[in-house]
Short mmCIF file of C-alpha atoms in Angstrom, two decimals:
data_model
loop_
_atom_site.label_atom_id
_atom_site.label_comp_id
_atom_site.label_asym_id
_atom_site.label_seq_id
_atom_site.Cartn_x
_atom_site.Cartn_y
_atom_site.Cartn_z
CA MET A 1 25.90 0.27 18.22
CA ILE A 2 24.89 -0.70 14.72
CA ALA A 3 25.39 -4.38 14.15
CA GLN A 4 26.95 -5.22 10.80
CA ALA A 5 25.94 -8.79 10.05
CA ALA A 6 27.06 -10.68 6.96
CA ALA A 7 25.30 -13.34 4.99
CA TYR A 8 27.44 -14.64 2.17
CA ASP A 9 26.93 -17.01 -0.71
CA LYS A 10 29.04 -17.98 -3.74
CA PHE A 11 28.53 -14.58 -5.36
CA ALA A 12 29.28 -12.45 -2.30
CA GLN A 13 32.70 -11.32 -1.13
CA PRO A 14 34.20 -13.51 1.64
CA THR A 15 35.08 -10.57 3.90
CA VAL A 16 32.87 -8.53 6.20
CA PRO A 17 32.28 -5.12 4.60
CA VAL A 18 33.04 -1.97 6.57
CA TRP A 19 30.81 0.96 5.76
CA ARG A 20 31.49 4.43 7.10
CA GLY A 21 28.85 5.41 9.63
CA LEU A 22 28.10 1.83 10.73
CA SER A 23 30.39 2.08 13.72
CA HIS A 24 28.59 5.12 15.10
CA PRO A 25 26.19 4.68 18.05
CA SER A 26 22.70 4.35 16.60
CA SER A 27 19.54 2.34 16.77
CA ILE A 28 19.94 1.17 13.16
CA ARG A 29 20.90 -2.45 12.64
CA SER A 30 21.38 -3.52 9.03
CA THR A 31 22.72 -6.59 7.24
CA ILE A 32 25.03 -5.84 4.34
CA ILE A 33 25.82 -8.23 1.47
CA GLU A 34 28.42 -7.14 -1.09
CA TYR A 35 28.56 -8.71 -4.57
CA PRO A 36 31.33 -8.71 -7.16
CA SER A 37 29.03 -7.32 -9.90
CA ARG A 38 25.61 -5.79 -10.42
CA THR A 39 24.52 -8.84 -12.41
CA ALA A 40 25.44 -11.14 -9.53
CA LEU A 41 23.56 -8.86 -7.12
CA MET A 42 20.36 -8.93 -9.22
CA ARG A 43 20.43 -12.67 -9.75
CA ARG A 44 21.28 -13.68 -6.18
CA CYS A 45 18.92 -11.16 -4.63
CA ALA A 46 16.11 -12.50 -6.84
CA ASP A 47 16.99 -16.04 -5.71
CA ARG A 48 16.96 -14.98 -2.06
CA ILE A 49 13.56 -13.29 -2.41
CA ALA A 50 12.13 -16.30 -4.23
CA GLN A 51 13.30 -18.62 -1.47
CA ARG A 52 11.79 -16.33 1.15
CA LEU A 53 8.46 -16.47 -0.71
CA ARG A 54 8.63 -20.29 -0.85
CA ASN A 55 9.24 -20.44 2.91
CA LEU A 56 6.35 -18.10 3.64
CA ILE A 57 4.03 -20.16 1.42
CA SER A 58 5.21 -23.33 3.19
CA ASP A 59 4.67 -21.77 6.64
CA LYS A 60 1.34 -20.00 6.20
CA GLY A 61 -0.01 -20.84 2.78
CA ARG A 62 0.58 -17.49 1.07
CA ALA A 63 3.02 -14.59 0.75
CA THR A 64 2.87 -10.89 -0.17
CA LEU A 65 5.49 -8.88 -1.97
CA ALA A 66 6.11 -5.21 -2.90
CA VAL A 67 8.55 -4.37 -5.72
CA PRO A 68 9.94 -0.99 -6.89
CA GLY A 69 7.94 1.18 -9.16
CA GLU A 70 10.20 3.90 -10.61
CA ASN A 71 13.18 2.62 -12.60
CA ALA A 72 12.77 -0.85 -11.16
CA PRO A 73 15.75 -3.25 -11.63
CA GLN A 74 14.71 -5.12 -14.74
CA LEU A 75 17.07 -8.08 -14.41
CA LEU A 76 15.97 -8.73 -10.82
CA LEU A 77 12.30 -8.60 -11.80
CA GLU A 78 12.86 -10.91 -14.82
CA GLN A 79 14.85 -13.38 -12.73
CA LEU A 80 12.29 -13.33 -9.89
CA GLY A 81 9.35 -13.69 -12.31
CA ARG A 82 10.82 -16.90 -13.70
CA ALA A 83 11.43 -18.46 -10.25
CA ALA A 84 9.77 -21.81 -9.64
CA LEU A 85 7.32 -21.30 -6.81
CA ALA A 86 3.54 -21.35 -6.19
CA TRP A 87 2.85 -17.89 -7.60
CA GLU A 88 -0.91 -18.43 -7.34
CA ASN A 89 -0.35 -18.12 -3.53
CA VAL A 90 1.44 -14.78 -3.86
CA ALA A 91 -0.06 -11.27 -3.89
CA ILE A 92 2.09 -8.46 -5.36
CA THR A 93 1.96 -4.68 -5.14
CA GLN A 94 4.39 -1.80 -5.73
CA THR A 95 6.36 0.35 -3.34
CA ASP A 96 5.44 3.36 -5.54
CA GLU A 97 3.68 4.25 -8.76
CA ARG A 98 3.53 7.48 -10.78
CA ARG A 99 0.08 9.02 -11.12
CA VAL A 100 0.21 9.28 -14.92
CA PRO A 101 -2.12 7.99 -17.65
CA THR A 102 -1.96 4.20 -17.84
CA GLU A 103 -0.82 4.39 -21.50
CA SER A 104 2.19 6.51 -20.58
CA LEU A 105 5.64 4.95 -20.87
CA ARG A 106 6.30 6.39 -17.35
CA PHE A 107 3.58 4.13 -15.91
CA SER A 108 5.58 1.60 -13.91
CA HIS A 109 3.05 -1.21 -14.32
CA LYS A 110 4.11 -1.40 -17.97
CA LEU A 111 7.61 -2.36 -16.91
CA MET A 112 6.31 -5.01 -14.57
CA SER A 113 4.27 -6.50 -17.34
CA SER A 114 7.34 -6.89 -19.53
CA THR A 115 9.59 -8.23 -16.77
CA LEU A 116 8.13 -9.73 -13.59
CA PHE A 117 4.81 -10.86 -15.12
CA ARG A 118 6.32 -12.44 -18.22
CA GLY A 119 7.15 -15.59 -16.22
CA GLY A 120 5.32 -17.68 -13.69
CA ALA A 121 4.66 -14.62 -11.58
CA ALA A 122 1.84 -13.79 -13.99
CA ALA A 123 -0.26 -16.19 -11.87
CA ALA A 124 0.16 -13.99 -8.80
CA GLU A 125 -2.55 -11.65 -7.60
CA PHE A 126 -1.68 -8.06 -8.36
CA ALA A 127 -2.84 -5.02 -6.38
CA PRO A 128 -1.70 -1.83 -8.20
CA LEU A 129 -1.24 1.44 -6.40
CA TYR A 130 -2.75 3.49 -9.17
CA ASP A 131 -5.30 2.65 -11.87
CA GLY A 132 -5.53 5.92 -13.74
CA SER A 133 -8.38 7.42 -11.73
CA VAL A 134 -8.56 11.24 -11.81
CA SER A 135 -9.78 11.59 -8.22
CA ALA A 136 -6.82 11.08 -5.93
CA GLY A 137 -8.82 10.85 -2.74
CA ASN A 138 -11.28 8.25 -4.00
CA ASN A 139 -8.49 6.22 -5.63
CA LEU A 140 -6.33 6.21 -2.45
CA SER A 141 -9.26 5.02 -0.38
CA THR A 142 -9.95 2.20 -2.85
CA VAL A 143 -6.30 1.22 -3.02
CA ALA A 144 -6.00 1.19 0.77
CA THR A 145 -9.01 -1.14 1.01
CA THR A 146 -7.55 -3.46 -1.61
CA LEU A 147 -4.21 -3.56 0.17
CA ARG A 148 -5.84 -4.40 3.51
CA ASN A 149 -7.74 -7.26 1.91
CA ALA A 150 -5.01 -8.67 -0.33
CA ILE A 151 -1.56 -7.54 0.82
CA LEU A 152 -1.36 -6.44 4.46
CA PRO A 153 0.52 -7.27 6.46
CA LEU A 154 3.27 -7.06 3.86
CA ASP A 155 5.80 -9.87 3.99
CA VAL A 156 8.64 -8.77 1.66
CA ALA A 157 9.55 -5.39 0.14
CA VAL A 158 12.29 -4.56 -2.40
CA PHE A 159 13.69 -1.09 -2.95
CA SER A 160 16.10 0.33 -5.57
CA ILE A 161 17.79 3.30 -3.96
CA GLY A 162 18.81 6.28 -6.07
CA SER A 163 16.08 5.85 -8.68
CA GLY A 164 13.75 8.60 -7.37
CA PRO A 165 12.47 10.62 -4.40
CA VAL A 166 10.70 7.77 -2.62
CA PHE A 167 12.55 7.00 0.64
CA SER A 168 15.75 8.55 -0.71
CA PRO A 169 19.01 8.90 1.19
CA HIS A 170 18.77 12.64 0.45
CA ARG A 171 16.53 15.26 1.92
CA GLN A 172 13.35 15.57 -0.20
CA ARG A 173 11.22 18.57 -0.88
CA SER A 174 8.07 16.62 -1.42
CA THR A 175 4.56 17.42 -0.30
CA GLY A 176 3.08 14.44 1.52
CA LEU A 177 6.32 12.72 2.44
CA GLU A 178 6.14 13.62 6.13
CA LYS A 179 2.65 12.12 6.25
CA ALA A 180 4.04 8.91 4.71
CA LEU A 181 6.64 8.74 7.53
CA CYS A 182 4.05 9.14 10.36
CA PRO A 183 3.54 6.12 12.63
CA ASP A 184 -0.20 6.37 12.11
CA ALA A 185 -0.05 6.96 8.36
CA PRO A 186 -2.61 5.21 6.08
CA PRO A 187 -1.34 2.38 3.95
CA VAL A 188 -0.85 4.62 0.91
CA VAL A 189 -0.06 8.32 0.51
CA GLU A 190 0.15 10.66 -2.44
CA ILE A 191 3.34 12.68 -2.65
CA ARG A 192 4.48 15.34 -5.06
CA ALA A 193 7.97 16.74 -5.47
CA ARG A 194 7.89 20.51 -5.18
CA GLY A 195 8.07 22.28 -8.49
CA THR A 196 6.62 19.39 -10.47
CA LEU A 197 3.16 18.57 -11.68
CA GLU A 198 3.55 14.83 -11.47
CA SER A 199 2.66 13.07 -8.22
CA ARG A 200 2.88 9.44 -7.19
CA THR A 201 1.22 7.00 -4.81
CA ILE A 202 3.57 5.29 -2.34
CA LEU A 203 3.28 2.75 0.45
CA SER A 204 3.72 4.40 3.84
CA ALA A 205 6.71 3.72 6.03
CA ARG A 206 4.38 2.08 8.60
CA VAL A 207 3.39 -0.58 6.06
CA LEU A 208 6.95 -1.11 4.81
CA ALA A 209 8.60 -1.25 8.24
CA GLY A 210 6.89 -4.51 9.12
CA ALA A 211 8.21 -6.30 6.05
CA ASP A 212 11.37 -8.19 5.27
CA ARG A 213 13.14 -5.32 3.49
CA HIS A 214 15.76 -5.72 0.73
CA ILE A 215 17.42 -2.48 -0.35
CA LEU A 216 19.50 -2.45 -3.57
CA VAL A 217 22.47 -0.09 -3.29
CA ILE A 218 23.99 0.23 -6.73
CA GLY A 219 27.23 2.17 -7.23
CA ARG A 220 29.69 3.90 -4.92
CA ASP A 221 27.85 7.29 -5.00
CA THR A 222 24.67 5.61 -3.74
CA ARG A 223 26.65 3.76 -1.07
CA THR A 224 28.20 7.06 0.09
CA ALA A 225 24.71 8.59 0.30
CA ILE A 226 23.47 5.67 2.37
CA GLU A 227 26.50 5.99 4.71
CA ARG A 228 25.61 9.64 5.24
CA ALA A 229 21.99 8.72 5.92
CA ILE A 230 23.07 6.12 8.48
CA ALA A 231 25.22 8.65 10.24
CA LEU A 232 22.31 11.16 10.32
CA ASN A 233 19.69 8.58 11.36
CA ASP A 234 16.99 11.19 10.69
CA PRO A 235 14.09 10.23 8.38
CA ILE A 236 13.28 13.87 7.72
CA GLU A 237 16.75 14.65 6.48
CA ALA A 238 17.15 11.20 4.83
CA PRO A 239 13.84 9.36 4.43
CA ILE A 240 15.54 6.01 3.78
CA CYS A 241 16.44 6.00 7.49
CA ALA A 242 12.85 4.98 8.15
CA LEU A 243 13.52 1.63 6.51
CA LEU A 244 17.14 0.82 7.28
CA ASP A 245 16.73 -0.77 10.75
CA GLY A 246 16.51 -4.54 10.25
CA ALA A 247 16.84 -4.29 6.47
CA THR A 248 19.25 -6.21 4.24
CA LEU A 249 21.39 -3.96 2.01
CA HIS A 250 22.56 -5.54 -1.24
CA TYR A 251 25.56 -3.64 -2.65
CA ALA A 252 27.57 -3.80 -5.89
CA GLU A 253 29.64 -1.14 -7.59
#
């Protein structure tokens, strides 16, 4: 039976949310926090992540973090980047990155530079998933080595659901996604949506599954898609299922 835990603060609703699908027998256990607005979600989620990083630094001297690539939540990144903590003891990477020229406006690192890294987080170590290299194989090998040295095991991961094909609640027709879901997958995998020329580098489910996962569920349509994914509990049909067990879902309409 899926356990529906609740962790509430001054921004969250004072009642336990009931999501369709969460009463079905399943191995998925998720914590859900509902907020009265998207702004409250972004600010409080950033605060929670910052506190988690502080605790990790206090416990073991350093912390590692992965943040969304495509259409990342700007307010959350800005808020988190301004948080008062020992950023020099934090290493940051992305959950995904488009394999496009670094000067492209679609290059997610640009967004991070103007949000997360505008504040104190600029002092953190950054391990990008893509550096503009033409050779996918060589680049993936280099990235994997960097991640093993600087990031892994990953402590905290943040996802913005509904912004793209990476670990979506919908079935994806993407080359490479099944490899990313394999239990013995490498740290990073290149995937390409069928019918498109653009590919991206993503962290594999194996790497993400060991982290403290925060999943942003924005809007009722996205919530409905997550409910359907929970009921399916099949990562092939709904890749997000690979990350739901043990995750915290942050929801606002």
